[in-house]
Amino acid sequence: MQVGDSNGMAGGYDSLGVAYQHLGSHRDAVACFHQALDALADSGERFYVALVRSHLGDACRIARELPAARHHYERALAIFGGLGAREADGVRQKLAALGNELPTSGAGHATEPIR
């Protein structure tokens, strides 16, 4: 990885986030996924932005930040769907499963405790 290699940095942060998530350190995972998104901000790599958003949704779901999880899954789905990527199906399944966990009142959708 070269200095200034935003895609490489994003990949590193994403991998670190996945590792933190597997270790049960969800707040650290969320922070890493946000670093990955920041690194990808101007890259035009929409597929990888969607992949990181999906990982971020997973971390938020596990941390029981369900409105934030929905937000990230929906953003990932919009990108994957727009690209015609098969990963959209997996995100749709995550959203469907999440629907069973969210409160029905819709409370909490306006705020995101975890970015």
JSON list of N, CA and C in Angstrom, two decimals, residues 11-36 55-56 58-60 62-63:
[
{"chain": "A", "resi": 11, "resn": "GLY", "atom": "N", "xyz": [-9.55, -0.61, 2.66]},
{"chain": "A", "resi": 11, "resn": "GLY", "atom": "CA", "xyz": [-9.54, -2.06, 2.83]},
{"chain": "A", "resi": 11, "resn": "GLY", "atom": "C", "xyz": [-8.96, -2.47, 4.17]},
{"chain": "A", "resi": 12, "resn": "GLY", "atom": "N", "xyz": [-7.92, -1.78, 4.58]},
{"chain": "A", "resi": 12, "resn": "GLY", "atom": "CA", "xyz": [-7.30, -2.07, 5.88]},
{"chain": "A", "resi": 12, "resn": "GLY", "atom": "C", "xyz": [-8.24, -1.76, 7.03]},
{"chain": "A", "resi": 13, "resn": "TYR", "atom": "N", "xyz": [-8.88, -0.59, 6.97]},
{"chain": "A", "resi": 13, "resn": "TYR", "atom": "CA", "xyz": [-9.83, -0.23, 8.02]},
{"chain": "A", "resi": 13, "resn": "TYR", "atom": "C", "xyz": [-11.02, -1.18, 8.04]},
{"chain": "A", "resi": 14, "resn": "ASP", "atom": "N", "xyz": [-11.51, -1.56, 6.86]},
{"chain": "A", "resi": 14, "resn": "ASP", "atom": "CA", "xyz": [-12.64, -2.48, 6.80]},
{"chain": "A", "resi": 14, "resn": "ASP", "atom": "C", "xyz": [-12.26, -3.83, 7.41]},
{"chain": "A", "resi": 15, "resn": "SER", "atom": "N", "xyz": [-11.09, -4.34, 7.07]},
{"chain": "A", "resi": 15, "resn": "SER", "atom": "CA", "xyz": [-10.64, -5.62, 7.64]},
{"chain": "A", "resi": 15, "resn": "SER", "atom": "C", "xyz": [-10.47, -5.53, 9.14]},
{"chain": "A", "resi": 16, "resn": "LEU", "atom": "N", "xyz": [-9.91, -4.42, 9.60]},
{"chain": "A", "resi": 16, "resn": "LEU", "atom": "CA", "xyz": [-9.74, -4.22, 11.03]},
{"chain": "A", "resi": 16, "resn": "LEU", "atom": "C", "xyz": [-11.11, -4.16, 11.72]},
{"chain": "A", "resi": 17, "resn": "GLY", "atom": "N", "xyz": [-12.07, -3.50, 11.09]},
{"chain": "A", "resi": 17, "resn": "GLY", "atom": "CA", "xyz": [-13.42, -3.43, 11.64]},
{"chain": "A", "resi": 17, "resn": "GLY", "atom": "C", "xyz": [-14.05, -4.81, 11.76]},
{"chain": "A", "resi": 18, "resn": "VAL", "atom": "N", "xyz": [-13.87, -5.64, 10.74]},
{"chain": "A", "resi": 18, "resn": "VAL", "atom": "CA", "xyz": [-14.40, -7.01, 10.78]},
{"chain": "A", "resi": 18, "resn": "VAL", "atom": "C", "xyz": [-13.73, -7.78, 11.92]},
{"chain": "A", "resi": 19, "resn": "ALA", "atom": "N", "xyz": [-12.42, -7.60, 12.09]},
{"chain": "A", "resi": 19, "resn": "ALA", "atom": "CA", "xyz": [-11.71, -8.29, 13.18]},
{"chain": "A", "resi": 19, "resn": "ALA", "atom": "C", "xyz": [-12.24, -7.83, 14.54]},
{"chain": "A", "resi": 20, "resn": "TYR", "atom": "N", "xyz": [-12.39, -6.53, 14.72]},
{"chain": "A", "resi": 20, "resn": "TYR", "atom": "CA", "xyz": [-12.94, -6.02, 15.99]},
{"chain": "A", "resi": 20, "resn": "TYR", "atom": "C", "xyz": [-14.34, -6.58, 16.23]},
{"chain": "A", "resi": 21, "resn": "GLN", "atom": "N", "xyz": [-15.12, -6.65, 15.18]},
{"chain": "A", "resi": 21, "resn": "GLN", "atom": "CA", "xyz": [-16.48, -7.17, 15.33]},
{"chain": "A", "resi": 21, "resn": "GLN", "atom": "C", "xyz": [-16.44, -8.61, 15.80]},
{"chain": "A", "resi": 22, "resn": "HIS", "atom": "N", "xyz": [-15.56, -9.41, 15.24]},
{"chain": "A", "resi": 22, "resn": "HIS", "atom": "CA", "xyz": [-15.45, -10.82, 15.64]},
{"chain": "A", "resi": 22, "resn": "HIS", "atom": "C", "xyz": [-14.95, -10.95, 17.08]},
{"chain": "A", "resi": 23, "resn": "LEU", "atom": "N", "xyz": [-14.21, -9.96, 17.54]},
{"chain": "A", "resi": 23, "resn": "LEU", "atom": "CA", "xyz": [-13.72, -9.97, 18.92]},
{"chain": "A", "resi": 23, "resn": "LEU", "atom": "C", "xyz": [-14.75, -9.42, 19.91]},
{"chain": "A", "resi": 24, "resn": "GLY", "atom": "N", "xyz": [-15.86, -8.92, 19.39]},
{"chain": "A", "resi": 24, "resn": "GLY", "atom": "CA", "xyz": [-16.91, -8.39, 20.25]},
{"chain": "A", "resi": 24, "resn": "GLY", "atom": "C", "xyz": [-16.75, -6.93, 20.60]},
{"chain": "A", "resi": 25, "resn": "SER", "atom": "N", "xyz": [-15.82, -6.26, 19.96]},
{"chain": "A", "resi": 25, "resn": "SER", "atom": "CA", "xyz": [-15.58, -4.83, 20.21]},
{"chain": "A", "resi": 25, "resn": "SER", "atom": "C", "xyz": [-16.30, -4.01, 19.15]},
{"chain": "A", "resi": 26, "resn": "HIS", "atom": "N", "xyz": [-17.60, -3.91, 19.30]},
{"chain": "A", "resi": 26, "resn": "HIS", "atom": "CA", "xyz": [-18.43, -3.33, 18.24]},
{"chain": "A", "resi": 26, "resn": "HIS", "atom": "C", "xyz": [-18.22, -1.83, 18.06]},
{"chain": "A", "resi": 27, "resn": "ARG", "atom": "N", "xyz": [-17.98, -1.12, 19.11]},
{"chain": "A", "resi": 27, "resn": "ARG", "atom": "CA", "xyz": [-17.72, 0.33, 18.97]},
{"chain": "A", "resi": 27, "resn": "ARG", "atom": "C", "xyz": [-16.43, 0.56, 18.19]},
{"chain": "A", "resi": 28, "resn": "ASP", "atom": "N", "xyz": [-15.39, -0.24, 18.46]},
{"chain": "A", "resi": 28, "resn": "ASP", "atom": "CA", "xyz": [-14.15, -0.12, 17.69]},
{"chain": "A", "resi": 28, "resn": "ASP", "atom": "C", "xyz": [-14.38, -0.50, 16.24]},
{"chain": "A", "resi": 29, "resn": "ALA", "atom": "N", "xyz": [-15.23, -1.52, 16.01]},
{"chain": "A", "resi": 29, "resn": "ALA", "atom": "CA", "xyz": [-15.55, -1.93, 14.64]},
{"chain": "A", "resi": 29, "resn": "ALA", "atom": "C", "xyz": [-16.23, -0.79, 13.90]},
{"chain": "A", "resi": 30, "resn": "VAL", "atom": "N", "xyz": [-17.21, -0.16, 14.56]},
{"chain": "A", "resi": 30, "resn": "VAL", "atom": "CA", "xyz": [-17.93, 0.96, 13.94]},
{"chain": "A", "resi": 30, "resn": "VAL", "atom": "C", "xyz": [-16.96, 2.08, 13.58]},
{"chain": "A", "resi": 31, "resn": "ALA", "atom": "N", "xyz": [-16.04, 2.39, 14.48]},
{"chain": "A", "resi": 31, "resn": "ALA", "atom": "CA", "xyz": [-15.06, 3.45, 14.21]},
{"chain": "A", "resi": 31, "resn": "ALA", "atom": "C", "xyz": [-14.22, 3.11, 12.99]},
{"chain": "A", "resi": 32, "resn": "CYS", "atom": "N", "xyz": [-13.79, 1.86, 12.88]},
{"chain": "A", "resi": 32, "resn": "CYS", "atom": "CA", "xyz": [-12.98, 1.45, 11.72]},
{"chain": "A", "resi": 32, "resn": "CYS", "atom": "C", "xyz": [-13.78, 1.52, 10.43]},
{"chain": "A", "resi": 33, "resn": "PHE", "atom": "N", "xyz": [-15.03, 1.10, 10.47]},
{"chain": "A", "resi": 33, "resn": "PHE", "atom": "CA", "xyz": [-15.85, 1.16, 9.27]},
{"chain": "A", "resi": 33, "resn": "PHE", "atom": "C", "xyz": [-16.06, 2.61, 8.82]},
{"chain": "A", "resi": 34, "resn": "HIS", "atom": "N", "xyz": [-16.19, 3.52, 9.77]},
{"chain": "A", "resi": 34, "resn": "HIS", "atom": "CA", "xyz": [-16.30, 4.93, 9.41]},
{"chain": "A", "resi": 34, "resn": "HIS", "atom": "C", "xyz": [-15.00, 5.46, 8.80]},
{"chain": "A", "resi": 35, "resn": "GLN", "atom": "N", "xyz": [-13.88, 5.00, 9.31]},
{"chain": "A", "resi": 35, "resn": "GLN", "atom": "CA", "xyz": [-12.59, 5.39, 8.72]},
{"chain": "A", "resi": 35, "resn": "GLN", "atom": "C", "xyz": [-12.51, 4.88, 7.28]},
{"chain": "A", "resi": 36, "resn": "ALA", "atom": "N", "xyz": [-12.99, 3.66, 7.06]},
{"chain": "A", "resi": 36, "resn": "ALA", "atom": "CA", "xyz": [-12.99, 3.10, 5.71]},
{"chain": "A", "resi": 36, "resn": "ALA", "atom": "C", "xyz": [-13.87, 3.94, 4.78]},
{"chain": "A", "resi": 55, "resn": "HIS", "atom": "N", "xyz": [-21.19, -3.91, 6.27]},
{"chain": "A", "resi": 55, "resn": "HIS", "atom": "CA", "xyz": [-20.45, -4.31, 7.48]},
{"chain": "A", "resi": 55, "resn": "HIS", "atom": "C", "xyz": [-20.80, -3.40, 8.65]},
{"chain": "A", "resi": 56, "resn": "LEU", "atom": "N", "xyz": [-20.96, -2.12, 8.37]},
{"chain": "A", "resi": 56, "resn": "LEU", "atom": "CA", "xyz": [-21.33, -1.16, 9.41]},
{"chain": "A", "resi": 56, "resn": "LEU", "atom": "C", "xyz": [-22.73, -1.48, 9.94]},
{"chain": "A", "resi": 58, "resn": "ASP", "atom": "N", "xyz": [-24.04, -4.43, 10.06]},
{"chain": "A", "resi": 58, "resn": "ASP", "atom": "CA", "xyz": [-23.87, -5.62, 10.90]},
{"chain": "A", "resi": 58, "resn": "ASP", "atom": "C", "xyz": [-23.41, -5.24, 12.30]},
{"chain": "A", "resi": 59, "resn": "ALA", "atom": "N", "xyz": [-22.41, -4.37, 12.37]},
{"chain": "A", "resi": 59, "resn": "ALA", "atom": "CA", "xyz": [-21.87, -3.96, 13.68]},
{"chain": "A", "resi": 59, "resn": "ALA", "atom": "C", "xyz": [-22.93, -3.23, 14.49]},
{"chain": "A", "resi": 60, "resn": "CYS", "atom": "N", "xyz": [-23.69, -2.36, 13.85]},
{"chain": "A", "resi": 60, "resn": "CYS", "atom": "CA", "xyz": [-24.75, -1.63, 14.56]},
{"chain": "A", "resi": 60, "resn": "CYS", "atom": "C", "xyz": [-25.85, -2.59, 15.03]},
{"chain": "A", "resi": 62, "resn": "ILE", "atom": "N", "xyz": [-25.56, -5.79, 15.80]},
{"chain": "A", "resi": 62, "resn": "ILE", "atom": "CA", "xyz": [-25.05, -6.57, 16.92]},
{"chain": "A", "resi": 62, "resn": "ILE", "atom": "C", "xyz": [-24.99, -5.73, 18.19]},
{"chain": "A", "resi": 63, "resn": "ALA", "atom": "N", "xyz": [-24.68, -4.44, 18.04]},
{"chain": "A", "resi": 63, "resn": "ALA", "atom": "CA", "xyz": [-24.63, -3.52, 19.19]},
{"chain": "A", "resi": 63, "resn": "ALA", "atom": "C", "xyz": [-26.03, -3.06, 19.59]}
]
